[in-house]
Coordinates of C-alpha atoms in Angstrom, one line a residue:
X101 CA 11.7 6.2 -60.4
X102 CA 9.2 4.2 -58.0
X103 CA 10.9 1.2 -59.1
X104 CA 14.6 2.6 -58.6
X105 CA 13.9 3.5 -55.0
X106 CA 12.3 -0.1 -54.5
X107 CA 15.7 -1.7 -55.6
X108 CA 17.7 0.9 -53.5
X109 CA 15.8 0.2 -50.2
X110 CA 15.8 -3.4 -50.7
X111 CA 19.5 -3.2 -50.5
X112 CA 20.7 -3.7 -46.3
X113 CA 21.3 -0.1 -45.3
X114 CA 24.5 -1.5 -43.5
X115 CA 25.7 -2.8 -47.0
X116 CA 24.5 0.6 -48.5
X117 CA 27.0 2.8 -46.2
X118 CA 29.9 0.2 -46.7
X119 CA 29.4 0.9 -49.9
X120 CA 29.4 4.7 -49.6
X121 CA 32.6 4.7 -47.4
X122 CA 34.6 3.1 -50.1
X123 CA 33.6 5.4 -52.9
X124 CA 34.3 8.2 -50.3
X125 CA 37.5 6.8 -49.5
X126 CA 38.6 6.1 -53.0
X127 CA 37.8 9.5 -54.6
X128 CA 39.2 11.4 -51.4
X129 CA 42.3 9.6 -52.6
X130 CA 42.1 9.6 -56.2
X131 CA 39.9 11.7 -57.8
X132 CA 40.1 14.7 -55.0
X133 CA 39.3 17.2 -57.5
X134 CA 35.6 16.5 -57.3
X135 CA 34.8 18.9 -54.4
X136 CA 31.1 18.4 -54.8
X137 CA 30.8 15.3 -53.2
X138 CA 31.6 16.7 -50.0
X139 CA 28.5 18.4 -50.4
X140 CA 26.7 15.5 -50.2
X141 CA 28.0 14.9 -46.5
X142 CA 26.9 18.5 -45.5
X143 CA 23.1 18.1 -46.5
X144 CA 23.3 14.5 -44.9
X145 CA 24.2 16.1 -41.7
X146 CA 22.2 19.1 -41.8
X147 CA 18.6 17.3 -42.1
X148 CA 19.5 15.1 -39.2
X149 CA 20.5 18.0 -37.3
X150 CA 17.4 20.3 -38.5
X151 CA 15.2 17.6 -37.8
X152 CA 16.9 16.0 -34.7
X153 CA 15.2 19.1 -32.5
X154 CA 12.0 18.9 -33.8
X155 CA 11.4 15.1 -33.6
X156 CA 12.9 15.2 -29.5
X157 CA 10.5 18.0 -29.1
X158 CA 7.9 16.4 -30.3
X159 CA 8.1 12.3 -29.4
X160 CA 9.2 13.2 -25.6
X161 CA 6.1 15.2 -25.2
X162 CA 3.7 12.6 -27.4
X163 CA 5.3 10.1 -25.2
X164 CA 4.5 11.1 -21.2
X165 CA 1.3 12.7 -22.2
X166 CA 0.0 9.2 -23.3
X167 CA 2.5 7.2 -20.7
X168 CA 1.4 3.9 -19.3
X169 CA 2.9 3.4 -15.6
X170 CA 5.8 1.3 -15.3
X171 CA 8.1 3.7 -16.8
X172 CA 10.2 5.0 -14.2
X173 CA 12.0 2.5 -13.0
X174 CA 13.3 1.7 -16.3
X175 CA 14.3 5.5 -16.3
X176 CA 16.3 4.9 -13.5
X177 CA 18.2 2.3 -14.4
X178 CA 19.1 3.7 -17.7
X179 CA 20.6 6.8 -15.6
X180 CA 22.4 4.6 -13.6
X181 CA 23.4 2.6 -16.3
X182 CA 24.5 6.0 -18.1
X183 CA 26.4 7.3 -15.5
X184 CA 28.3 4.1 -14.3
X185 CA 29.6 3.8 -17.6
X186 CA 30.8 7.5 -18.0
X187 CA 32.7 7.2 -14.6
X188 CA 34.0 3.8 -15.3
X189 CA 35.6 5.0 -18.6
X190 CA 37.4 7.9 -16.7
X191 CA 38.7 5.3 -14.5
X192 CA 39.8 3.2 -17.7
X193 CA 41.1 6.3 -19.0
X194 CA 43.7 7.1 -15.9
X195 CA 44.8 3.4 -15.8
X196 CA 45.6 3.4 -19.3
X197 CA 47.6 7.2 -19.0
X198 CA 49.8 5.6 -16.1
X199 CA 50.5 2.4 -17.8
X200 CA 51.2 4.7 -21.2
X201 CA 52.4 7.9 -19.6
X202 CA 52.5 10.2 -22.8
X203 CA 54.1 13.8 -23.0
X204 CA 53.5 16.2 -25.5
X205 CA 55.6 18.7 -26.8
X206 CA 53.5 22.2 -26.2
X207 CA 54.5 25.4 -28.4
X208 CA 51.5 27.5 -29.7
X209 CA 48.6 28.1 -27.2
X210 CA 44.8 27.8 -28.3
X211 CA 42.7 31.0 -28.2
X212 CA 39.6 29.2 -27.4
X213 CA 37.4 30.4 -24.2
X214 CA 37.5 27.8 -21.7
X215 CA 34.9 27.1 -18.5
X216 CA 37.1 27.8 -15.0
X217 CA 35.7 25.1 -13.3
X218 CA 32.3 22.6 -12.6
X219 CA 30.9 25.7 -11.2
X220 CA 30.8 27.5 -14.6
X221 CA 29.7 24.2 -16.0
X222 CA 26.8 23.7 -14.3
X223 CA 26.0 26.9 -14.4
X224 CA 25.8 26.9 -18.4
X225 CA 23.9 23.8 -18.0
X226 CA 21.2 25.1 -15.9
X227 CA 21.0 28.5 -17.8
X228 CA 20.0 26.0 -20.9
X229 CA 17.6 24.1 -18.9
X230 CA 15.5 27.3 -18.5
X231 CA 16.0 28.9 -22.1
X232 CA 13.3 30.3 -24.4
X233 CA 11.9 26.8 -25.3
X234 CA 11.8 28.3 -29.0
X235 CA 15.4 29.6 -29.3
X236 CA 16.1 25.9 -28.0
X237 CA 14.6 24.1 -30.7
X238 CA 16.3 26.8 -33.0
X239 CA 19.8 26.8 -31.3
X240 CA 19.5 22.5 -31.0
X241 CA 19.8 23.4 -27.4
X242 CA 19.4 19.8 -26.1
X243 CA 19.0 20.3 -22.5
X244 CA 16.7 23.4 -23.3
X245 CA 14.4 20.9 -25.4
X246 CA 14.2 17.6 -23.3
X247 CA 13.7 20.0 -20.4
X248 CA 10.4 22.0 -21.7
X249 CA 9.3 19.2 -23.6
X250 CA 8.7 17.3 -19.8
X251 CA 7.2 19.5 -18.9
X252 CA 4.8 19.9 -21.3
X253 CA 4.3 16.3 -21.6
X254 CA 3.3 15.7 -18.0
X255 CA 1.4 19.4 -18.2
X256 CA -0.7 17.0 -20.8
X257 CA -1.2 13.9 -19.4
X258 CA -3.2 16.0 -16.8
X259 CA -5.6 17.7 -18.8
X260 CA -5.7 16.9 -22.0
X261 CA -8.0 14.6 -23.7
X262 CA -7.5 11.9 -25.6
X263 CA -7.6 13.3 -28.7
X264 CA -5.7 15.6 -28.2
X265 CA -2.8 13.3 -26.8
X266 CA -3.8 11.3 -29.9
X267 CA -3.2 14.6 -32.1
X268 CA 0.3 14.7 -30.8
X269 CA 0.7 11.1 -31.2
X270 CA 0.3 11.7 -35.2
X271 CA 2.5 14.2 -35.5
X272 CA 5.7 12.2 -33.8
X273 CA 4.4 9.6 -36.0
X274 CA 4.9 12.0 -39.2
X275 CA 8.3 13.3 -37.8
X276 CA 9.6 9.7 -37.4
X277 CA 8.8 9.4 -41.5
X278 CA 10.3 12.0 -42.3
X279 CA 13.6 10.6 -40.0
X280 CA 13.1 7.5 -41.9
X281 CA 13.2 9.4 -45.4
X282 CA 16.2 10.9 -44.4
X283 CA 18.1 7.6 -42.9
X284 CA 17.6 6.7 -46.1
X285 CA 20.1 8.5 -47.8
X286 CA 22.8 8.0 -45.1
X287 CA 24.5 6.1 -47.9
X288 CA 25.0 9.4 -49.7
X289 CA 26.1 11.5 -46.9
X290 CA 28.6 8.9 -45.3
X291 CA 30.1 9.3 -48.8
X292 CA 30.3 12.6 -48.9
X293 CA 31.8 13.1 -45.3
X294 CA 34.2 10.6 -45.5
X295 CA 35.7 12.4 -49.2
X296 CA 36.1 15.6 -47.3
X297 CA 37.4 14.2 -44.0
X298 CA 40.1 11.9 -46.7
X299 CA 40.6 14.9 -49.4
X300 CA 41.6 17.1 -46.3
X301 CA 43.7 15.6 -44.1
X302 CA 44.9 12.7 -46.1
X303 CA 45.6 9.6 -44.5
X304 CA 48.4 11.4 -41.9
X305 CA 45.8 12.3 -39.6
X306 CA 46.4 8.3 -38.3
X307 CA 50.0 9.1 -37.9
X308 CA 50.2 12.2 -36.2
X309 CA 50.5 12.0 -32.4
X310 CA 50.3 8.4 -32.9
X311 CA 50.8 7.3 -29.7
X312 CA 48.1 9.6 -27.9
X313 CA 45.9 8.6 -30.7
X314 CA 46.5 5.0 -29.5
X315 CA 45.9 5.5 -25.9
X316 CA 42.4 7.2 -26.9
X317 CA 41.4 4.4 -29.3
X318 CA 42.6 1.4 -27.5
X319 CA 40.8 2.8 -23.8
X320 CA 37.5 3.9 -26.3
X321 CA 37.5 0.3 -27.0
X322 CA 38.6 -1.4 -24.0
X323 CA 35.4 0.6 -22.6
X324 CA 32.8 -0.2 -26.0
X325 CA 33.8 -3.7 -26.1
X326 CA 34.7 -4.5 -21.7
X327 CA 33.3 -2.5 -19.4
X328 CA 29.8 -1.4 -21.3
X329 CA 29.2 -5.3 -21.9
X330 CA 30.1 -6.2 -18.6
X331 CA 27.8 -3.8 -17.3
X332 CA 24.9 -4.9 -19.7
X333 CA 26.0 -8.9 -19.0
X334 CA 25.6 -8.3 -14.9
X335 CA 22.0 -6.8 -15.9
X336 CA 20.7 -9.3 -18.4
X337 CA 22.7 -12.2 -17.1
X338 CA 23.2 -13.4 -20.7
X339 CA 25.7 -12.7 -23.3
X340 CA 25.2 -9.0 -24.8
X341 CA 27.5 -9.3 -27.5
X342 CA 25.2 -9.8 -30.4
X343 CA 23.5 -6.6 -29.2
X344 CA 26.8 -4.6 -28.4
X345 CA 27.6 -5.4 -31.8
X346 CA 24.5 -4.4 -33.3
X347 CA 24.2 -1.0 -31.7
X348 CA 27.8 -0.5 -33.2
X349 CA 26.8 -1.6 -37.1
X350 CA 23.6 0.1 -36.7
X351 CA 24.2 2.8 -34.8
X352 CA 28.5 3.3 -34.1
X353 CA 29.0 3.9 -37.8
X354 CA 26.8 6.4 -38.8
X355 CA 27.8 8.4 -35.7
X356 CA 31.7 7.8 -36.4
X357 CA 30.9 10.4 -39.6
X358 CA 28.8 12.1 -38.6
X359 CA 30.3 13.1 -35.7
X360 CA 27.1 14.5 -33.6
X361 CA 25.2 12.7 -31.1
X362 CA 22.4 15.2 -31.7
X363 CA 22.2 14.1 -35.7
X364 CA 22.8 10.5 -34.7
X365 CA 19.1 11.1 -32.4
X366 CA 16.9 10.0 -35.2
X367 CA 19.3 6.7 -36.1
X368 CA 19.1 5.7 -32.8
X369 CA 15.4 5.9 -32.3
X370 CA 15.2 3.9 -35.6
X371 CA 17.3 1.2 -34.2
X372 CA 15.1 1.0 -30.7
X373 CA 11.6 0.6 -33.1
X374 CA 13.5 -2.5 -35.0
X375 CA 14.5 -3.7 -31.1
X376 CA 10.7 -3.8 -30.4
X377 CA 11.5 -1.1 -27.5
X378 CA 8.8 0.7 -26.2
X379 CA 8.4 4.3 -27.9
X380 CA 7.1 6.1 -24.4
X381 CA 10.3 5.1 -22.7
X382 CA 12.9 5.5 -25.8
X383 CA 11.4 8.4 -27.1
X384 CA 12.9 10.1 -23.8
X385 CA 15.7 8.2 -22.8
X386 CA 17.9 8.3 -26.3
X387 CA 17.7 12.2 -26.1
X388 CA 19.1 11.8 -22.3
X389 CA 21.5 9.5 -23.0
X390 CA 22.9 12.3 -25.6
X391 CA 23.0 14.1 -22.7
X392 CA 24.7 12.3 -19.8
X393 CA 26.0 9.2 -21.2
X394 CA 29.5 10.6 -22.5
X395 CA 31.6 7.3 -22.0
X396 CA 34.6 9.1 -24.7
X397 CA 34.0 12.4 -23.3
X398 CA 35.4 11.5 -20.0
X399 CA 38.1 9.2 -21.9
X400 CA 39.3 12.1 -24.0
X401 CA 39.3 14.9 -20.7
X402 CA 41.0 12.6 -18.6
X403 CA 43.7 11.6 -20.7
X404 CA 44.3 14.5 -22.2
X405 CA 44.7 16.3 -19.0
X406 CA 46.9 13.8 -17.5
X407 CA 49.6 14.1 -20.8
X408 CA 49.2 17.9 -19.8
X409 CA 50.7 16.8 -16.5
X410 CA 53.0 14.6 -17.4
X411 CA 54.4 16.8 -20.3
X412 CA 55.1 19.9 -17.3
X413 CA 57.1 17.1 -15.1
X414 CA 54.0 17.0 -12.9
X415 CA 53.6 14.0 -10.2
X416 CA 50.1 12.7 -10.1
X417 CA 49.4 10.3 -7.5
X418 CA 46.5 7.6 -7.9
X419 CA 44.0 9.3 -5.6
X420 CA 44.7 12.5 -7.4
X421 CA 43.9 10.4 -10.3
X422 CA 40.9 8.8 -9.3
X423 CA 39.3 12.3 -8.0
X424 CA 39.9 13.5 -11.5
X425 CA 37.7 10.6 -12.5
X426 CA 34.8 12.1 -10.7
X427 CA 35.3 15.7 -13.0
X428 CA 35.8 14.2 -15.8
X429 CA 32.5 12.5 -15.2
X430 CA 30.5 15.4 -13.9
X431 CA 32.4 17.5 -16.8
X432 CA 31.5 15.4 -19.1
X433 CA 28.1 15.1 -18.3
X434 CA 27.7 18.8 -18.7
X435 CA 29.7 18.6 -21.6
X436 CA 26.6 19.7 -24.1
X437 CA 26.1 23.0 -22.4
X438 CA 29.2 24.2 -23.4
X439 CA 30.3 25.5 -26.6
X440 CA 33.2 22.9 -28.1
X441 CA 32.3 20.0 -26.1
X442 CA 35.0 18.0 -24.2
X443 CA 37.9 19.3 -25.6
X444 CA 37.3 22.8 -24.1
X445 CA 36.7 21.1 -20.5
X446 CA 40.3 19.7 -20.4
X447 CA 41.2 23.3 -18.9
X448 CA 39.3 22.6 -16.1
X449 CA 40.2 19.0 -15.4
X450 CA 43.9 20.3 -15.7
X451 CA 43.1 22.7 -12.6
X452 CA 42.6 19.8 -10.7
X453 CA 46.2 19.0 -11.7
X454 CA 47.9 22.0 -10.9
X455 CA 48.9 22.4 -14.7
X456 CA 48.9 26.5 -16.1
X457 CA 46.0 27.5 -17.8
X458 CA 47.8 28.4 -20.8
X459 CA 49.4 24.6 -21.1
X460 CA 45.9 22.9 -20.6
X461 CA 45.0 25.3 -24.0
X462 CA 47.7 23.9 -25.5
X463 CA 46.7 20.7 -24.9
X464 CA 43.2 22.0 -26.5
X465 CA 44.7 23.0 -29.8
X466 CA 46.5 19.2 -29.8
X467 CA 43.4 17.7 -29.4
X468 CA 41.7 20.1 -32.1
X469 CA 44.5 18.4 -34.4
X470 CA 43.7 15.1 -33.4
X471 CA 40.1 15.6 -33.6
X472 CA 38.9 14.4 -36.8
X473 CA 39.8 10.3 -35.1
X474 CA 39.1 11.1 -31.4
X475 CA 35.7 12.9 -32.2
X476 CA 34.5 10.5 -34.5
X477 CA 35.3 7.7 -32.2
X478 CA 33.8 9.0 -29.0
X479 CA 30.5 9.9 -30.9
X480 CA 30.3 6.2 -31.9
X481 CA 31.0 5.3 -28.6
X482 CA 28.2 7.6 -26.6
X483 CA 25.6 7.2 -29.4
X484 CA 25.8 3.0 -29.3
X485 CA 26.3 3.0 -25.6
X486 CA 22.9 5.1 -25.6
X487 CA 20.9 2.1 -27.6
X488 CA 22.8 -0.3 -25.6
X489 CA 21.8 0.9 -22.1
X490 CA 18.4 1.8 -23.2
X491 CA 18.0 -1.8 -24.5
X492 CA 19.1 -3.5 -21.3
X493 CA 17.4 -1.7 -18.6
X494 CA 14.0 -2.4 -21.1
X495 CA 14.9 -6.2 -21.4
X496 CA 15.6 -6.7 -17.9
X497 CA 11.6 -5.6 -17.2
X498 CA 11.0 -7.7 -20.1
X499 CA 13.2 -11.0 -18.3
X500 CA 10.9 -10.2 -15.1
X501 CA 7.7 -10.8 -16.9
X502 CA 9.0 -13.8 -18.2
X503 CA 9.2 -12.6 -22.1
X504 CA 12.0 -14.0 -23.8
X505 CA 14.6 -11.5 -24.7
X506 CA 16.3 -11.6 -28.4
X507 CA 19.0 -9.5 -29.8

């Protein structure tokens, strides 16, 4: 058995999950009958997300209680970085719904609650900041965690003593093993959640609202492949492709099936130690960028609400437009503290728009349909985006110091 695992983890895990996507994909297709594979996908998923909590809890508050100084300013440029992208792909987004306008026959109305406006938003956000830190970890109550967990960390670098920091330092060390057991087996999982995503919906899902699926994907990748480079490229001054490209093998696929920036936590974290990042800084910002840096959120509200508009006959002029860009980004930001994520916080981007409440539902249970491409790809897209931005505002300290910078 020793042996066996040897040879299995001496295979690339990239090559590993290639190879699990196929299987998946050819027995979704072929041998569909085989239910139980599917189950492989679901345990895959469920120890990222049982451990995700945990291992955010733990590394944020290992991390500031034994900070060296230097930190913050690489803090804020990752925010910056974060929330220049997000607003930058709701501006991509409402070029790319003018120069494809898109209209949407809308029949049966979704049931789902919906926040009124950025008011309720925020307000769900900051009720999660100051949750029962132990529900939090329980409920994966992201905000709830990174919040109490900062404070606890800085509560520690002020009075506790070294061994005690050095306690906590051991057991983030442990959780990250335990990540690193479970990366492991990604292989498995992609299998098993590709199979259920094929043996369910087929391979009609890529056909279905075709063209709004196209305007999604192509402005997801205008902003993964322009606008996040170009922001990375005017930081570093040096071409970021090999590391844009990177975060995507290493980090865009996994998320893609699983579908959860939260499960995709741990993989990321992974891909920062094999960067040669520094764990103090990481440790905190990956968990944020989860947070705030919601490039395909803001793609899929803005769009989405704009077909909403044009499908009622609605005129939307460009400053209109642009204002929606600043929603969407705020929106999208709050987007974890609401239950269903972005698509529920098209309602209140359609406000904005003058479009009925019951349309912008509509336009809810459309992207529900669509959801099984749109999610997977805006995970990718915020959980690589995270690496990538976390990498450059650490390299551009490291370029400043004079240490060469490889990707």
């Amino acid at each position: 058995m020793s042996n066996l695992l040897k040879q299995y983890t001496s295979i690339p895990l990239i090559l590993r999950i290639l190879i699990g996507l196929i299987i998946g994909v050819a027995l979704g297709l072929w041998v569909p009958q085989l239910g139980f594979v599917a189950i492989f996908g679901d345990y895959f998923v469920g120890a990222l997300k049982a451990i995700a909590p945990i291992l955010v809890f733990v590394l944020v508050i290992s991390s500031l209680a034994s900070a060296g100084t230097g930190i913050g300013k690489r803090f804020r440029t990752v925010i910056l970085l974060y929330l220049a992208s997000t607003f930058l792909a709701a501006v991509a987004a409402v070029f790319a719904s003018f120069l494809f306008p898109i209209t949407i026959p809308l029949t049966d109305a979704a049931n789902q609650a919906a926040p009124a406006g950025l008011g309720e938003v925020f307000r769900t956000l900051g009720s999660n900041m100051v949750a029962n830190p132990i529900d939090s970890l329980m409920n994966a109550n992201y905000v709830g965690i990174l919040t109490w967990a900062i404070f606890f960390g800085l509560a520690l670098r002020s009075i506790a003593s070294e061994k005690t920091k050095e306690v906590f330092t051991d057991i983030s060390n442990a959780v990250s093993k335990v990540v690193a057991w479970v990366i492991q087996f990604a292989p498995f999982g992609i299998m098993g959640l590709v199979f259920s995503s094929v043996n369910e919906y087929g391979l009609d899902i890529f056909t279905t609202y075709g063209k709004l699926l196209f305007v999604l994907v192509g402005c997801m990748l205008v902003v993964a492949l322009v606008i996040d480079p170009l922001l990375a490229a005017i930081c570093l001054k040096k071409n970021p492709y090999p590391l844009v490209f990177r975060c995507f093998k290493e980090s865009g696929v996994t998320a893609f099936f699983t579908r959860s920036s939260a499960a995709n936590i741990p993989v990321n974290m992974s891909l920062c130690e094999r960067l040669g990042l520094d764990k103090e800084y990481y440790s905190v910002s990956i968990p944020l960028g989860a947070t705030i840096n919601m490039d395909g959120a803001a793609i899929t509200i803005t769009i989405l609400s704009l077909s909403a508009a044009f499908s009622q006959g609605i005129t939307v002029n460009i400053l209109l437009a642009i204002l929606l860009s600043f929603v969407a980004t705020l929106g999208a930001c709050g987007a974890s503290g609401v239950a269903g994520g972005s698509l529920l916080l098209i309602p209140m981007a359609c406000s904005l728009l003058g479009v009925p409440q019951e349309v912008a539902m509509q336009m809810v249970g459309v992207g529900f349909i669509i959801g099984v491409v749109q999610d997977s790809l805006e995970t990718a897209i915020n959980s690589s985006g995270d690496v990538l931005f976390t990498a450059t505002a650490e390299f551009m300290e490291w370029q400043k110091k004079g240490k060469e910078v490889k990707f």
